[in-house]
GROMACS .gro file of C-alpha atoms in nm:
model
  411
    1MET     CA    1   4.317   5.070  -2.143
    2ARG     CA    2   4.396   5.061  -1.772
    3ASN     CA    3   4.739   5.198  -1.672
    4LEU     CA    4   4.839   5.268  -2.032
    5PRO     CA    5   5.099   5.546  -2.059
    6GLU     CA    6   4.942   5.867  -2.184
    7ALA     CA    7   5.167   5.875  -2.488
    8VAL     CA    8   5.041   5.534  -2.604
    9VAL     CA    9   4.690   5.680  -2.628
   10THR     CA   10   4.763   6.030  -2.755
   11ASP     CA   11   5.004   5.914  -3.028
   12ASN     CA   12   4.740   5.685  -3.179
   13PRO     CA   13   4.590   5.833  -3.501
   14LEU     CA   14   4.243   5.720  -3.390
   15PHE     CA   15   4.276   5.934  -3.078
   16ARG     CA   16   4.369   6.241  -3.279
   17ALA     CA   17   4.071   6.179  -3.506
   18LEU     CA   18   3.847   6.149  -3.199
   19VAL     CA   19   3.971   6.483  -3.061
   20ASN     CA   20   3.897   6.650  -3.392
   21GLN     CA   21   3.545   6.508  -3.395
   22VAL     CA   22   3.479   6.620  -3.035
   23SER     CA   23   3.603   6.969  -3.121
   24ALA     CA   24   3.380   6.988  -3.425
   25LEU     CA   25   3.074   6.862  -3.237
   26SER     CA   26   3.139   7.100  -2.948
   27ARG     CA   27   3.164   7.400  -3.180
   28SER     CA   28   2.847   7.292  -3.360
   29LEU     CA   29   2.645   7.255  -3.038
   30SER     CA   30   2.790   7.540  -2.829
   31GLY     CA   31   2.827   7.805  -3.094
   32SER     CA   32   3.117   8.038  -3.159
   33GLU     CA   33   3.015   8.281  -2.882
   34ALA     CA   34   3.021   8.021  -2.601
   35THR     CA   35   3.242   8.087  -2.299
   36PHE     CA   36   3.519   7.845  -2.211
   37ALA     CA   37   3.317   7.726  -1.908
   38GLU     CA   38   3.023   7.644  -2.137
   39VAL     CA   39   3.251   7.462  -2.379
   40GLU     CA   40   3.402   7.264  -2.091
   41VAL     CA   41   3.065   7.151  -1.954
   42GLY     CA   42   2.937   7.070  -2.302
   43SER     CA   43   3.248   6.869  -2.382
   44LEU     CA   44   3.212   6.667  -2.063
   45GLN     CA   45   2.853   6.592  -2.155
   46ILE     CA   46   2.963   6.481  -2.502
   47ALA     CA   47   3.226   6.255  -2.344
   48ASN     CA   48   2.966   6.100  -2.113
   49LEU     CA   49   2.726   6.029  -2.398
   50ALA     CA   50   2.997   5.892  -2.624
   51VAL     CA   51   3.143   5.662  -2.356
   52ARG     CA   52   2.795   5.548  -2.254
   53GLU     CA   53   2.713   5.453  -2.613
   54HIS     CA   54   3.046   5.274  -2.647
   55LEU     CA   55   2.997   5.076  -2.324
   56GLN     CA   56   2.642   4.987  -2.420
   57ARG     CA   57   2.758   4.852  -2.757
   58ASP     CA   58   3.042   4.659  -2.594
   59LEU     CA   59   2.806   4.494  -2.345
   60GLN     CA   60   2.565   4.406  -2.624
   61ARG     CA   61   2.848   4.250  -2.823
   62ARG     CA   62   2.948   4.038  -2.525
   63SER     CA   63   2.588   3.936  -2.464
   64ASP     CA   64   2.533   3.834  -2.826
   65ALA     CA   65   2.851   3.622  -2.822
   66LEU     CA   66   2.736   3.398  -2.535
   67GLU     CA   67   2.652   3.040  -2.630
   68ALA     CA   68   2.309   2.884  -2.570
   69GLU     CA   69   2.466   2.644  -2.315
   70LEU     CA   70   2.748   2.732  -2.076
   71ARG     CA   71   2.939   2.620  -1.770
   72VAL     CA   72   2.894   2.855  -1.475
   73GLY     CA   73   3.118   2.729  -1.198
   74GLU     CA   74   3.026   2.363  -1.154
   75LYS     CA   75   2.686   2.401  -1.319
   76HIS     CA   76   2.575   2.330  -1.675
   77VAL     CA   77   2.325   2.603  -1.766
   78ARG     CA   78   2.106   2.674  -2.068
   79GLN     CA   79   1.938   2.988  -2.200
   80HIS     CA   80   1.605   3.040  -2.027
   81GLU     CA   81   1.450   3.356  -2.168
   82GLU     CA   82   1.556   3.681  -2.327
   83GLY     CA   83   1.496   4.009  -2.152
   84GLY     CA   84   1.624   4.360  -2.116
   85GLY     CA   85   1.893   4.456  -1.870
   86ARG     CA   86   1.956   4.804  -1.735
   87TYR     CA   87   2.294   4.872  -1.579
   88TYR     CA   88   2.427   5.195  -1.435
   89SER     CA   89   2.768   5.340  -1.516
   90LEU     CA   90   2.956   5.658  -1.436
   91ASN     CA   91   2.840   5.784  -1.776
   92GLY     CA   92   2.470   5.703  -1.751
   93PRO     CA   93   2.243   5.397  -1.780
   94LEU     CA   94   2.325   5.115  -2.024
   95LYS     CA   95   2.039   4.919  -2.183
   96VAL     CA   96   2.124   4.569  -2.306
   97ARG     CA   97   1.932   4.267  -2.438
   98ARG     CA   98   2.052   3.954  -2.259
   99HIS     CA   99   1.936   3.606  -2.165
  100THR     CA  100   1.890   3.456  -1.824
  101TYR     CA  101   2.004   3.093  -1.786
  102ARG     CA  102   1.892   2.797  -1.574
  103GLU     CA  103   2.073   2.483  -1.471
  104VAL     CA  104   2.007   2.194  -1.706
  105GLY     CA  105   1.785   1.925  -1.554
  106VAL     CA  106   1.668   2.139  -1.260
  107ARG     CA  107   1.300   2.230  -1.285
  108ASN     CA  108   1.222   2.591  -1.191
  109GLY     CA  109   1.574   2.635  -1.056
  110PRO     CA  110   1.728   2.976  -0.985
  111THR     CA  111   1.830   3.184  -1.284
  112VAL     CA  112   2.173   3.331  -1.350
  113VAL     CA  113   2.285   3.604  -1.590
  114PRO     CA  114   2.619   3.497  -1.741
  115LEU     CA  115   2.668   3.840  -1.898
  116GLU     CA  116   2.686   3.993  -1.550
  117LEU     CA  117   2.943   3.736  -1.439
  118ALA     CA  118   3.152   3.773  -1.754
  119ALA     CA  119   3.150   4.154  -1.751
  120GLY     CA  120   3.190   4.203  -1.375
  121LEU     CA  121   2.854   4.375  -1.339
  122VAL     CA  122   2.753   4.382  -0.975
  123GLU     CA  123   2.417   4.478  -0.829
  124GLY     CA  124   2.320   4.656  -1.149
  125ALA     CA  125   2.641   4.859  -1.168
  126THR     CA  126   2.946   4.848  -1.394
  127PRO     CA  127   3.278   4.764  -1.224
  128ALA     CA  128   3.393   5.127  -1.220
  129LEU     CA  129   3.068   5.257  -1.074
  130GLY     CA  130   3.052   4.970  -0.826
  131TYR     CA  131   3.399   5.053  -0.694
  132SER     CA  132   3.329   5.426  -0.690
  133VAL     CA  133   2.997   5.408  -0.507
  134THR     CA  134   3.126   5.155  -0.253
  135LEU     CA  135   3.428   5.373  -0.176
  136GLY     CA  136   3.205   5.680  -0.149
  137TYR     CA  137   2.965   5.502   0.083
  138ALA     CA  138   3.253   5.388   0.305
  139GLN     CA  139   3.393   5.741   0.331
  140GLY     CA  140   3.073   5.931   0.409
  141GLU     CA  141   2.707   5.979   0.344
  142MET     CA  142   2.569   5.913  -0.002
  143ARG     CA  143   2.432   6.264  -0.041
  144SER     CA  144   2.783   6.411  -0.027
  145TYR     CA  145   2.916   6.149  -0.267
  146LEU     CA  146   2.641   6.225  -0.517
  147GLU     CA  147   2.709   6.600  -0.492
  148SER     CA  148   3.079   6.539  -0.561
  149MET     CA  149   3.004   6.323  -0.862
  150ALA     CA  150   2.758   6.579  -0.997
  151ALA     CA  151   3.029   6.847  -0.961
  152ALA     CA  152   3.255   6.618  -1.166
  153HIS     CA  153   2.980   6.607  -1.431
  154ARG     CA  154   2.923   6.234  -1.402
  155ALA     CA  155   2.583   6.101  -1.514
  156MET     CA  156   2.477   5.921  -1.198
  157PRO     CA  157   2.160   5.731  -1.103
  158SER     CA  158   1.938   5.847  -0.815
  159ARG     CA  159   2.058   5.855  -0.455
  160SER     CA  160   1.819   5.576  -0.356
  161THR     CA  161   1.961   5.353  -0.633
  162LEU     CA  162   2.316   5.428  -0.521
  163GLU     CA  163   2.225   5.355  -0.159
  164ARG     CA  164   2.081   5.016  -0.253
  165THR     CA  165   2.379   4.935  -0.472
  166ALA     CA  166   2.637   5.028  -0.208
  167LYS     CA  167   2.461   4.835   0.067
  168ALA     CA  168   2.417   4.527  -0.150
  169ILE     CA  169   2.782   4.528  -0.260
  170GLY     CA  170   2.892   4.583   0.101
  171THR     CA  171   2.683   4.287   0.217
  172GLN     CA  172   2.833   4.062  -0.049
  173ALA     CA  173   3.184   4.180   0.031
  174GLN     CA  174   3.135   4.118   0.401
  175GLN     CA  175   3.012   3.764   0.339
  176ALA     CA  176   3.294   3.684   0.097
  177ALA     CA  177   3.578   3.856   0.285
  178PRO     CA  178   3.677   3.570   0.523
  179ARG     CA  179   3.698   3.324   0.232
  180ILE     CA  180   3.895   3.562   0.011
  181GLU     CA  181   4.127   3.667   0.293
  182ALA     CA  182   4.223   3.305   0.362
  183TYR     CA  183   4.364   3.275   0.008
  184LEU     CA  184   4.526   3.619   0.008
  185ARG     CA  185   4.711   3.563   0.334
  186GLN     CA  186   4.885   3.254   0.195
  187SER     CA  187   5.060   3.460  -0.071
  188GLU     CA  188   5.139   3.771   0.134
  189LEU     CA  189   5.500   3.833   0.227
  190LEU     CA  190   5.603   3.979   0.561
  191PRO     CA  191   5.789   4.314   0.540
  192GLU     CA  192   6.157   4.257   0.612
  193GLU     CA  193   6.159   4.521   0.888
  194ALA     CA  194   5.867   4.362   1.076
  195HIS     CA  195   5.958   4.328   1.443
  196GLY     CA  196   5.626   4.276   1.620
  197ILE     CA  197   5.249   4.253   1.601
  198SER     CA  198   5.007   4.484   1.781
  199MET     CA  199   4.640   4.393   1.800
  200GLY     CA  200   4.326   4.482   1.990
  201LEU     CA  201   3.947   4.476   2.005
  202ASP     CA  202   3.711   4.760   2.083
  203ARG     CA  203   3.338   4.826   2.095
  204VAL     CA  204   3.161   5.118   1.931
  205ALA     CA  205   2.811   5.244   2.009
  206THR     CA  206   2.628   5.233   1.674
  207PRO     CA  207   2.274   5.354   1.598
  208MET     CA  208   2.066   5.065   1.464
  209GLU     CA  209   1.720   5.066   1.307
  210GLU     CA  210   1.496   4.812   1.478
  211ASP     CA  211   1.136   4.724   1.391
  212ARG     CA  212   0.875   4.836   1.641
  213GLU     CA  213   0.542   4.664   1.695
  214GLU     CA  214   0.250   4.839   1.531
  215GLY     CA  215   0.086   5.075   1.778
  216ALA     CA  216   0.372   5.058   2.032
  217PRO     CA  217   0.509   5.394   2.154
  218PRO     CA  218   0.853   5.491   2.022
  219LYS     CA  219   1.153   5.426   2.247
  220THR     CA  220   1.349   5.708   2.090
  221ARG     CA  221   1.244   6.068   2.046
  222ARG     CA  222   1.170   6.168   1.688
  223LYS     CA  223   1.085   6.502   1.530
  224GLU     CA  224   0.719   6.558   1.456
  225ARG     CA  225   0.630   6.596   1.089
  226THR     CA  226   0.502   6.937   0.983
  227LYS     CA  227   0.388   6.811   0.642
  228PRO     CA  228   0.172   6.508   0.558
  229TYR     CA  229   0.320   6.195   0.403
  230VAL     CA  230   0.318   6.197   0.025
  231ARG     CA  231   0.405   5.829  -0.003
  232ALA     CA  232   0.323   5.510   0.181
  233LYS     CA  233   0.399   5.542   0.550
  234PRO     CA  234   0.712   5.342   0.638
  235LYS     CA  235   0.710   5.066   0.896
  236PRO     CA  236   0.756   5.201   1.249
  237ILE     CA  237   1.112   5.173   1.378
  238ASP     CA  238   1.315   5.263   1.684
  239VAL     CA  239   1.675   5.384   1.667
  240ASN     CA  240   1.864   5.208   1.945
  241TYR     CA  241   2.236   5.215   2.014
  242ARG     CA  242   2.406   4.875   2.013
  243MET     CA  243   2.771   4.786   2.068
  244ALA     CA  244   2.941   4.686   1.742
  245PHE     CA  245   3.291   4.540   1.744
  246VAL     CA  246   3.611   4.665   1.580
  247GLY     CA  247   3.935   4.470   1.557
  248THR     CA  248   4.277   4.605   1.454
  249ILE     CA  249   4.601   4.421   1.385
  250SER     CA  250   4.926   4.591   1.281
  251LEU     CA  251   5.273   4.480   1.186
  252VAL     CA  252   5.525   4.719   1.343
  253ASP     CA  253   5.899   4.779   1.316
  254ASN     CA  254   6.143   4.788   1.609
  255SER     CA  255   6.044   5.149   1.681
  256GLY     CA  256   5.675   5.063   1.706
  257GLU     CA  257   5.589   5.235   1.377
  258GLU     CA  258   5.316   5.057   1.185
  259LEU     CA  259   5.405   4.889   0.857
  260VAL     CA  260   5.075   4.720   0.770
  261THR     CA  261   4.738   4.767   0.942
  262ARG     CA  262   4.410   4.582   0.893
  263ARG     CA  263   4.077   4.662   1.054
  264TYR     CA  264   3.779   4.432   1.091
  265THR     CA  265   3.424   4.508   1.201
  266ALA     CA  266   3.123   4.307   1.317
  267LEU     CA  267   2.764   4.396   1.395
  268PRO     CA  268   2.640   4.356   1.754
  269GLU     CA  269   2.458   4.029   1.681
  270GLU     CA  270   2.773   3.882   1.519
  271GLY     CA  271   2.987   3.927   1.829
  272SER     CA  272   3.366   3.930   1.830
  273THR     CA  273   3.431   3.565   1.737
  274GLY     CA  274   3.461   3.623   1.362
  275ILE     CA  275   3.686   3.925   1.405
  276VAL     CA  276   3.923   3.738   1.636
  277ARG     CA  277   3.939   3.444   1.393
  278ARG     CA  278   4.039   3.675   1.107
  279MET     CA  279   4.299   3.852   1.320
  280MET     CA  280   4.446   3.516   1.418
  281LEU     CA  281   4.478   3.418   1.050
  282ASP     CA  282   4.687   3.734   1.002
  283LEU     CA  283   4.892   3.640   1.307
  284ARG     CA  284   4.940   3.282   1.186
  285ASN     CA  285   5.065   3.393   0.844
  286ALA     CA  286   5.308   3.640   1.000
  287ARG     CA  287   5.447   3.387   1.251
  288ARG     CA  288   5.480   3.126   0.977
  289GLN     CA  289   5.734   3.356   0.812
  290LYS     CA  290   5.894   3.490   1.130
  291ALA     CA  291   5.831   3.287   1.443
  292ASP     CA  292   6.003   3.525   1.690
  293LEU     CA  293   5.775   3.825   1.630
  294LYS     CA  294   5.688   4.011   1.950
  295ILE     CA  295   5.313   4.015   2.018
  296GLY     CA  296   5.124   4.286   2.204
  297VAL     CA  297   4.754   4.335   2.277
  298VAL     CA  298   4.645   4.697   2.323
  299GLN     CA  299   4.280   4.764   2.410
  300ASP     CA  300   4.031   4.882   2.671
  301GLY     CA  301   3.987   4.710   3.007
  302ALA     CA  302   3.657   4.529   2.938
  303ASP     CA  303   3.688   4.167   3.050
  304GLU     CA  304   3.505   4.030   2.746
  305LEU     CA  305   3.760   4.193   2.513
  306TRP     CA  306   4.055   4.044   2.698
  307SER     CA  307   3.888   3.704   2.718
  308ALA     CA  308   3.828   3.703   2.342
  309THR     CA  309   4.182   3.798   2.241
  310SER     CA  310   4.343   3.571   2.502
  311ALA     CA  311   4.139   3.273   2.386
  312GLY     CA  312   4.236   3.340   2.023
  313LEU     CA  313   4.607   3.363   2.108
  314GLN     CA  314   4.598   3.047   2.315
  315GLN     CA  315   4.430   2.856   2.033
  316GLU     CA  316   4.714   2.968   1.807
  317GLY     CA  317   4.964   2.824   2.053
  318VAL     CA  318   5.101   3.162   2.163
  319GLN     CA  319   5.241   3.144   2.514
  320ASN     CA  320   5.384   3.491   2.571
  321TRP     CA  321   5.242   3.829   2.479
  322ALA     CA  322   5.230   4.177   2.632
  323GLU     CA  323   4.899   4.328   2.748
  324THR     CA  324   4.846   4.705   2.761
  325ILE     CA  325   4.551   4.936   2.823
  326ASP     CA  326   4.539   5.188   2.540
  327ARG     CA  327   4.618   5.542   2.651
  328TYR     CA  328   4.302   5.693   2.502
  329HIS     CA  329   4.078   5.498   2.739
  330LEU     CA  330   4.314   5.551   3.031
  331ASN     CA  331   4.321   5.929   2.978
  332GLU     CA  332   3.944   5.928   2.944
  333ARG     CA  333   3.916   5.765   3.287
  334LEU     CA  334   4.172   5.993   3.447
  335GLY     CA  335   4.003   6.302   3.302
  336LYS     CA  336   3.664   6.199   3.440
  337ALA     CA  337   3.812   6.132   3.784
  338LEU     CA  338   3.984   6.472   3.785
  339ARG     CA  339   3.659   6.652   3.699
  340ILE     CA  340   3.508   6.515   4.020
  341VAL     CA  341   3.784   6.643   4.250
  342GLU     CA  342   3.936   6.942   4.068
  343PRO     CA  343   3.709   7.232   3.961
  344SER     CA  344   3.984   7.422   3.772
  345GLU     CA  345   4.020   7.318   3.408
  346GLY     CA  346   4.374   7.456   3.400
  347GLU     CA  347   4.478   7.248   3.701
  348ARG     CA  348   4.315   6.939   3.550
  349LYS     CA  349   4.513   6.978   3.226
  350LYS     CA  350   4.833   7.036   3.420
  351GLN     CA  351   4.779   6.725   3.635
  352LEU     CA  352   4.688   6.506   3.335
  353THR     CA  353   5.002   6.620   3.153
  354GLU     CA  354   5.213   6.536   3.457
  355TRP     CA  355   5.058   6.191   3.486
  356ASN     CA  356   5.125   6.114   3.120
  357GLN     CA  357   5.487   6.212   3.158
  358LEU     CA  358   5.511   5.982   3.460
  359LEU     CA  359   5.349   5.696   3.271
  360ASP     CA  360   5.600   5.734   2.987
  361GLY     CA  361   5.898   5.735   3.222
  362SER     CA  362   5.816   5.493   3.503
  363ASP     CA  363   5.638   5.161   3.544
  364ASP     CA  364   5.545   5.273   3.897
  365ALA     CA  365   5.347   5.573   3.770
  366VAL     CA  366   5.009   5.400   3.794
  367ASP     CA  367   5.076   5.325   4.162
  368GLU     CA  368   5.146   5.695   4.229
  369ILE     CA  369   4.829   5.794   4.045
  370LEU     CA  370   4.623   5.552   4.254
  371ASP     CA  371   4.776   5.696   4.574
  372TRP     CA  372   4.689   6.049   4.458
  373LEU     CA  373   4.329   5.953   4.383
  374GLY     CA  374   4.296   5.755   4.706
  375GLN     CA  375   4.396   6.055   4.917
  376ARG     CA  376   4.101   6.250   4.776
  377ILE     CA  377   3.831   5.994   4.850
  378PRO     CA  378   3.733   6.170   5.180
  379ALA     CA  379   3.679   6.497   4.991
  380VAL     CA  380   3.456   6.320   4.740
  381GLU     CA  381   3.256   6.151   5.015
  382ARG     CA  382   3.203   6.484   5.192
  383LYS     CA  383   3.000   6.597   4.891
  384ASN     CA  384   2.737   6.353   5.018
  385GLU     CA  385   2.630   6.268   4.662
  386ALA     CA  386   2.606   5.902   4.568
  387LYS     CA  387   2.675   5.945   4.196
  388PRO     CA  388   3.016   6.123   4.219
  389VAL     CA  389   3.133   5.876   4.483
  390ASP     CA  390   3.033   5.573   4.277
  391GLU     CA  391   3.189   5.716   3.962
  392TYR     CA  392   3.512   5.806   4.139
  393LEU     CA  393   3.548   5.465   4.300
  394GLY     CA  394   3.466   5.304   3.966
  395HIS     CA  395   3.759   5.481   3.803
  396MET     CA  396   3.990   5.369   4.083
  397ILE     CA  397   3.872   5.008   4.055
  398TYR     CA  398   3.941   5.025   3.680
  399LEU     CA  399   4.299   5.135   3.750
  400GLU     CA  400   4.349   4.872   4.021
  401ASN     CA  401   4.219   4.590   3.802
  402ASN     CA  402   4.448   4.688   3.515
  403GLN     CA  403   4.764   4.797   3.699
  404SER     CA  404   4.973   4.527   3.534
  405ARG     CA  405   4.862   4.653   3.192
  406MET     CA  406   4.973   5.011   3.257
  407ARG     CA  407   5.350   4.961   3.271
  408TYR     CA  408   5.408   5.169   2.959
  409ARG     CA  409   5.781   5.225   2.999
  410SER     CA  410   5.866   4.855   2.973
  411THR     CA  411   5.595   4.754   2.727
   0.00000   0.00000   0.00000
């Protein structure tokens, strides 16, 4: 049914018969005095129930058709025991009788459910619900997703079920992604207008739940409860911020406009190694098709980020690439330095605008900015406050250490 032209469906006599049946059932249940809004909601409910029943029957048919012995990957498995399965869909829960299977000749081995593999059921969800809930979880909090689906009159499971499903699918996807990507990259074609590759790493402060020893005081402030617990008290945790990693690689045309962009992430404990490896696979595939692609690295000035990307490029045999500090981090530094020496917000904005125009037009702009900041060191020191002085000098050191990466006109 996917991607069928509308006319193919609506011209089918079975479809016209279905519409007539829905109309008759709607009139029977809603009554002749029902408003259009009531008819609409009732019709959507009828559609949900009808599709749910259809999907449930289809799953049962597929389950009943499975042989007593099967091949699952490289394993020979046999029916173990029959049980009931409950799977969630966009139209409500589906209840199915199905067998679990075990590998032949392996005593007490792990069980598999061939029906789930054959039908694409994942973490207790149908394919459509699995895709929908994963996309919703990636775009925002689950509460908002559930509210949107309820407004669309979908028959959804509880929020806690959706949370578990989305997290479990995300974990599986993260584990499988490097393996899948390696195959995908081999078949991907480079856009004809591709002129260069831009890449970079960054770190993002991310709140992480971490177990706390029983009886230990919390490290993070939490709101006091005004009502008693009505369920088992959860394990004590602290919410600490850790630095997760983000990697971006883009194919760009000769004007610097992005053609294809991919983003990779890694938890703090994973480090940047896996991200860099995946970015380098993208780079390798692109250079295999067009060896003369220009390569640029755009990121913050942290040494560990530059060490990671440089090591990856060297391992790929790349000898020449451009290095640039991204303007967001540079402007952040310049803005903080200006707040120390210039009390007027208007003057700070004016100066920052002037500096950005200089940076766009001249490779010597960073030298002029350093001279300007250096001339104001005595005024900062006269404040006789250690913190502003240290911060101000820190911003200057950042600029000095990355001068060669701030030649924006030529790079």
